[in-house]
Amino acid sequence: MHYLPLLLLLAPLALTSPLLAALPTLSPDGTCGPTSLSNFTCPSTSSDFGPCCSSYGYCGSASLHCDEGCQPDFGKCTDGKAKLSPDGTCGGKKGYVCSKEGVYAGGCCSEKGFCGSTGAYCGAGCQGGFSATGACITEKGKIPSVDGRCGEEHGGTNCEGGPYHGLCCSGFGYCGGDEKYCSKANGCQEGFGAACTVNVTAV
């Protein structure tokens, strides 16, 4: 009779422990499966890694992650048919993934569910799980401008690394190479293009 209270206390723990153990541990570093640190599972929602666990133990959204060799116990798999976007939409119920090649190339799935390659798609809100591997760039100033616009007011795009490489980002958010773009006195945005200059007035 003395053991009954103790058994009643331990019973809920015995019931819940297997349930807790069965919960998957989401990958914090892009590794997954038995070769990862703790049998990590790829996150199925928005992330920088992608929802599929490849045969090599890495999360991603490309065919090499989601098709042959994909590990279904540690993420999503497409059974040999990658659900690449056929119409430029991505994520949502259909789960389409953006590709860096093809008619709707862009690689990044925006927060609103459309494929593209500019800061509006690849910057804040980019859905890593439905974008090409490594396409989302959440750090401001790392997204190359494709239209000559740059800076904070244009999704954190940078004049460097694209067709406007070598140009400064003006205070008005446009790439250019003369004083009105590159002068700090005129509001040149440091970190979103070539180094801003300090004008020295001759005496």
Tab-separated table of C-alpha atoms in Angstrom:
chain	number	residue	atom	x	y	z
A	1	MET	CA	0.000	0.000	0.000
A	2	HIS	CA	2.929	2.306	0.595
A	3	TYR	CA	4.012	1.974	-3.051
A	4	LEU	CA	0.699	3.057	-4.587
A	5	PRO	CA	1.292	6.850	-4.265
A	6	LEU	CA	4.749	6.432	-5.808
A	7	LEU	CA	3.354	4.431	-8.747
A	8	LEU	CA	0.663	7.053	-9.320
A	9	LEU	CA	3.357	9.744	-9.478
A	10	LEU	CA	5.534	7.816	-11.941
A	11	ALA	CA	2.713	6.702	-14.256
A	12	PRO	CA	2.277	10.048	-16.097
A	13	LEU	CA	6.044	10.301	-16.595
A	14	ALA	CA	6.147	6.821	-18.122
A	15	LEU	CA	3.365	7.782	-20.518
A	16	THR	CA	4.812	11.103	-21.623
A	17	SER	CA	8.493	10.188	-21.941
A	18	PRO	CA	8.122	8.132	-25.172
A	19	LEU	CA	6.015	10.935	-26.668
A	20	LEU	CA	8.669	13.511	-25.885
A	21	ALA	CA	11.363	11.249	-27.264
A	22	ALA	CA	9.382	10.838	-30.501
A	23	LEU	CA	9.296	14.561	-31.247
A	24	PRO	CA	11.738	15.418	-34.064
A	25	THR	CA	14.598	17.811	-33.423
A	26	LEU	CA	14.676	20.468	-36.139
A	27	SER	CA	18.057	21.050	-37.736
A	28	PRO	CA	19.830	24.184	-36.440
A	29	ASP	CA	22.684	23.976	-38.954
A	30	GLY	CA	21.406	22.376	-42.177
A	31	THR	CA	22.549	18.835	-41.351
A	32	CYS	CA	20.036	16.002	-40.999
A	33	GLY	CA	19.522	12.289	-40.604
A	34	PRO	CA	21.664	9.672	-38.836
A	35	THR	CA	24.913	11.420	-39.774
A	36	SER	CA	23.881	14.668	-38.029
A	37	LEU	CA	24.619	15.420	-34.391
A	38	SER	CA	21.191	14.397	-33.063
A	39	ASN	CA	19.266	12.819	-35.951
A	40	PHE	CA	18.075	16.280	-36.982
A	41	THR	CA	14.975	16.725	-39.165
A	42	CYS	CA	14.799	19.402	-41.859
A	43	PRO	CA	12.243	22.135	-41.095
A	44	SER	CA	9.161	21.913	-43.323
A	45	THR	CA	8.281	25.596	-42.993
A	46	SER	CA	10.280	28.686	-43.971
A	47	SER	CA	13.986	28.345	-43.214
A	48	ASP	CA	17.347	28.939	-44.803
A	49	PHE	CA	17.972	25.214	-45.257
A	50	GLY	CA	15.113	23.591	-47.167
A	51	PRO	CA	12.628	20.830	-46.255
A	52	CYS	CA	14.313	17.744	-47.792
A	53	CYS	CA	17.106	15.625	-46.275
A	54	SER	CA	19.538	14.348	-48.924
A	55	SER	CA	21.290	10.991	-48.872
A	56	TYR	CA	24.411	12.878	-47.775
A	57	GLY	CA	22.675	14.299	-44.704
A	58	TYR	CA	22.060	17.904	-45.708
A	59	CYS	CA	18.814	19.890	-45.865
A	60	GLY	CA	17.835	21.562	-49.117
A	61	SER	CA	15.138	22.010	-51.742
A	62	ALA	CA	16.958	20.992	-54.933
A	63	SER	CA	16.343	17.691	-56.716
A	64	LEU	CA	19.520	16.219	-55.203
A	65	HIS	CA	17.924	16.720	-51.769
A	66	CYS	CA	14.297	15.844	-52.532
A	67	ASP	CA	14.525	13.085	-55.156
A	68	GLU	CA	16.519	9.840	-55.263
A	69	GLY	CA	18.172	9.065	-51.938
A	70	CYS	CA	16.036	11.556	-50.015
A	71	GLN	CA	15.482	10.451	-46.398
A	72	PRO	CA	11.704	10.620	-45.686
A	73	ASP	CA	12.160	10.068	-41.940
A	74	PHE	CA	14.096	13.330	-41.663
A	75	GLY	CA	12.230	15.673	-44.029
A	76	LYS	CA	10.004	15.930	-47.089
A	77	CYS	CA	10.651	13.922	-50.258
A	78	THR	CA	9.164	14.237	-53.738
A	79	ASP	CA	9.406	10.590	-54.802
A	80	GLY	CA	11.581	11.399	-57.793
A	81	LYS	CA	9.468	14.305	-59.008
A	82	ALA	CA	10.693	17.677	-57.867
A	83	LYS	CA	7.785	20.076	-57.486
A	84	LEU	CA	9.491	22.897	-59.357
A	85	SER	CA	7.199	25.863	-59.923
A	86	PRO	CA	5.402	25.649	-63.290
A	87	ASP	CA	3.841	29.105	-63.006
A	88	GLY	CA	6.071	31.337	-60.876
A	89	THR	CA	4.200	30.685	-57.634
A	90	CYS	CA	5.767	28.850	-54.698
A	91	GLY	CA	5.098	27.483	-51.219
A	92	GLY	CA	1.548	27.329	-49.905
A	93	LYS	CA	-0.659	24.261	-50.352
A	94	LYS	CA	0.944	23.205	-53.644
A	95	GLY	CA	4.448	23.410	-52.207
A	96	TYR	CA	6.110	24.482	-55.451
A	97	VAL	CA	9.851	25.189	-55.247
A	98	CYS	CA	11.573	27.998	-57.155
A	99	SER	CA	14.428	27.088	-59.489
A	100	LYS	CA	17.465	29.109	-60.553
A	101	GLU	CA	16.868	27.914	-64.127
A	102	GLY	CA	13.916	27.709	-66.492
A	103	VAL	CA	11.047	29.995	-67.492
A	104	TYR	CA	10.319	31.117	-63.940
A	105	ALA	CA	13.934	31.327	-62.850
A	106	GLY	CA	14.761	33.356	-59.800
A	107	GLY	CA	15.540	30.880	-57.083
A	108	CYS	CA	13.903	32.801	-54.241
A	109	CYS	CA	10.375	32.269	-52.957
A	110	SER	CA	9.074	35.554	-51.560
A	111	GLU	CA	7.000	35.962	-48.429
A	112	LYS	CA	3.941	36.359	-50.678
A	113	GLY	CA	4.663	33.130	-52.584
A	114	PHE	CA	6.230	34.221	-55.869
A	115	CYS	CA	9.581	33.294	-57.466
A	116	GLY	CA	12.165	35.974	-58.213
A	117	SER	CA	15.763	37.067	-57.720
A	118	THR	CA	15.671	40.650	-56.434
A	119	GLY	CA	15.792	41.856	-52.848
A	120	ALA	CA	11.995	41.773	-52.645
A	121	TYR	CA	12.138	37.989	-53.146
A	122	CYS	CA	15.492	36.987	-51.632
A	123	GLY	CA	15.570	39.358	-48.664
A	124	ALA	CA	13.339	39.558	-45.597
A	125	GLY	CA	10.523	37.000	-45.659
A	126	CYS	CA	12.197	34.748	-48.241
A	127	GLN	CA	10.948	31.180	-47.763
A	128	GLY	CA	14.050	29.006	-47.696
A	129	GLY	CA	12.048	25.780	-47.757
A	130	PHE	CA	10.612	26.649	-51.171
A	131	SER	CA	13.650	28.400	-52.654
A	132	ALA	CA	16.696	26.998	-54.418
A	133	THR	CA	19.362	25.980	-51.933
A	134	GLY	CA	21.219	28.988	-50.553
A	135	ALA	CA	19.154	31.480	-52.586
A	136	CYS	CA	17.624	33.376	-49.667
A	137	ILE	CA	19.828	36.170	-48.377
A	138	THR	CA	18.538	37.612	-45.146
A	139	GLU	CA	21.532	39.820	-44.397
A	140	LYS	CA	20.989	43.351	-45.700
A	141	GLY	CA	23.564	44.637	-48.129
A	142	LYS	CA	24.344	41.202	-49.611
A	143	ILE	CA	21.716	41.136	-52.374
A	144	PRO	CA	23.040	42.428	-55.741
A	145	SER	CA	20.869	45.069	-57.394
A	146	VAL	CA	19.470	44.075	-60.786
A	147	ASP	CA	17.663	47.335	-61.543
A	148	GLY	CA	19.990	50.084	-60.270
A	149	ARG	CA	18.085	50.626	-57.042
A	150	CYS	CA	19.843	50.032	-53.725
A	151	GLY	CA	19.926	50.555	-49.974
A	152	GLU	CA	17.541	50.295	-47.066
A	153	GLU	CA	14.511	51.587	-48.973
A	154	HIS	CA	14.958	48.977	-51.721
A	155	GLY	CA	15.091	45.751	-49.717
A	156	GLY	CA	18.765	46.083	-48.717
A	157	THR	CA	20.079	45.568	-52.264
A	158	ASN	CA	23.715	46.366	-53.066
A	159	CYS	CA	25.282	47.924	-56.174
A	160	GLU	CA	28.200	45.502	-55.777
A	161	GLY	CA	28.132	41.930	-57.095
A	162	GLY	CA	25.848	42.526	-60.080
A	163	PRO	CA	25.547	44.669	-63.206
A	164	TYR	CA	26.191	47.836	-61.144
A	165	HIS	CA	29.400	46.533	-59.538
A	166	GLY	CA	31.848	49.280	-58.615
A	167	LEU	CA	29.191	51.965	-58.151
A	168	CYS	CA	28.081	53.725	-54.967
A	169	CYS	CA	24.598	53.722	-53.473
A	170	SER	CA	23.249	57.281	-53.228
A	171	GLY	CA	21.215	58.738	-50.418
A	172	PHE	CA	18.179	58.436	-52.687
A	173	GLY	CA	18.749	54.696	-53.220
A	174	TYR	CA	20.259	54.534	-56.718
A	175	CYS	CA	23.596	53.199	-57.995
A	176	GLY	CA	25.998	55.657	-59.601
A	177	GLY	CA	29.641	56.640	-59.874
A	178	ASP	CA	29.942	60.398	-59.530
A	179	GLU	CA	30.019	62.724	-56.531
A	180	LYS	CA	26.253	62.999	-56.066
A	181	TYR	CA	26.154	59.208	-55.541
A	182	CYS	CA	29.455	58.579	-53.737
A	183	SER	CA	29.809	61.589	-51.453
A	184	LYS	CA	29.006	61.029	-47.791
A	185	ALA	CA	27.961	64.679	-47.655
A	186	ASN	CA	25.246	63.837	-50.201
A	187	GLY	CA	24.012	60.851	-48.181
A	188	CYS	CA	25.921	57.989	-49.839
A	189	GLN	CA	24.823	54.752	-48.125
A	190	GLU	CA	27.844	52.890	-46.765
A	191	GLY	CA	27.589	49.106	-47.047
A	192	PHE	CA	25.254	49.071	-50.059
A	193	GLY	CA	27.813	49.747	-52.802
A	194	ALA	CA	31.385	50.871	-53.413
A	195	ALA	CA	33.002	52.815	-50.575
A	196	CYS	CA	31.605	56.294	-50.060
A	197	THR	CA	34.001	59.232	-50.289
A	198	VAL	CA	34.598	62.188	-48.039
A	199	ASN	CA	34.881	65.431	-49.974
A	200	VAL	CA	37.788	67.663	-48.965
A	201	THR	CA	37.339	71.290	-49.895
A	202	ALA	CA	40.551	72.960	-51.042
A	203	VAL	CA	41.624	76.025	-49.034
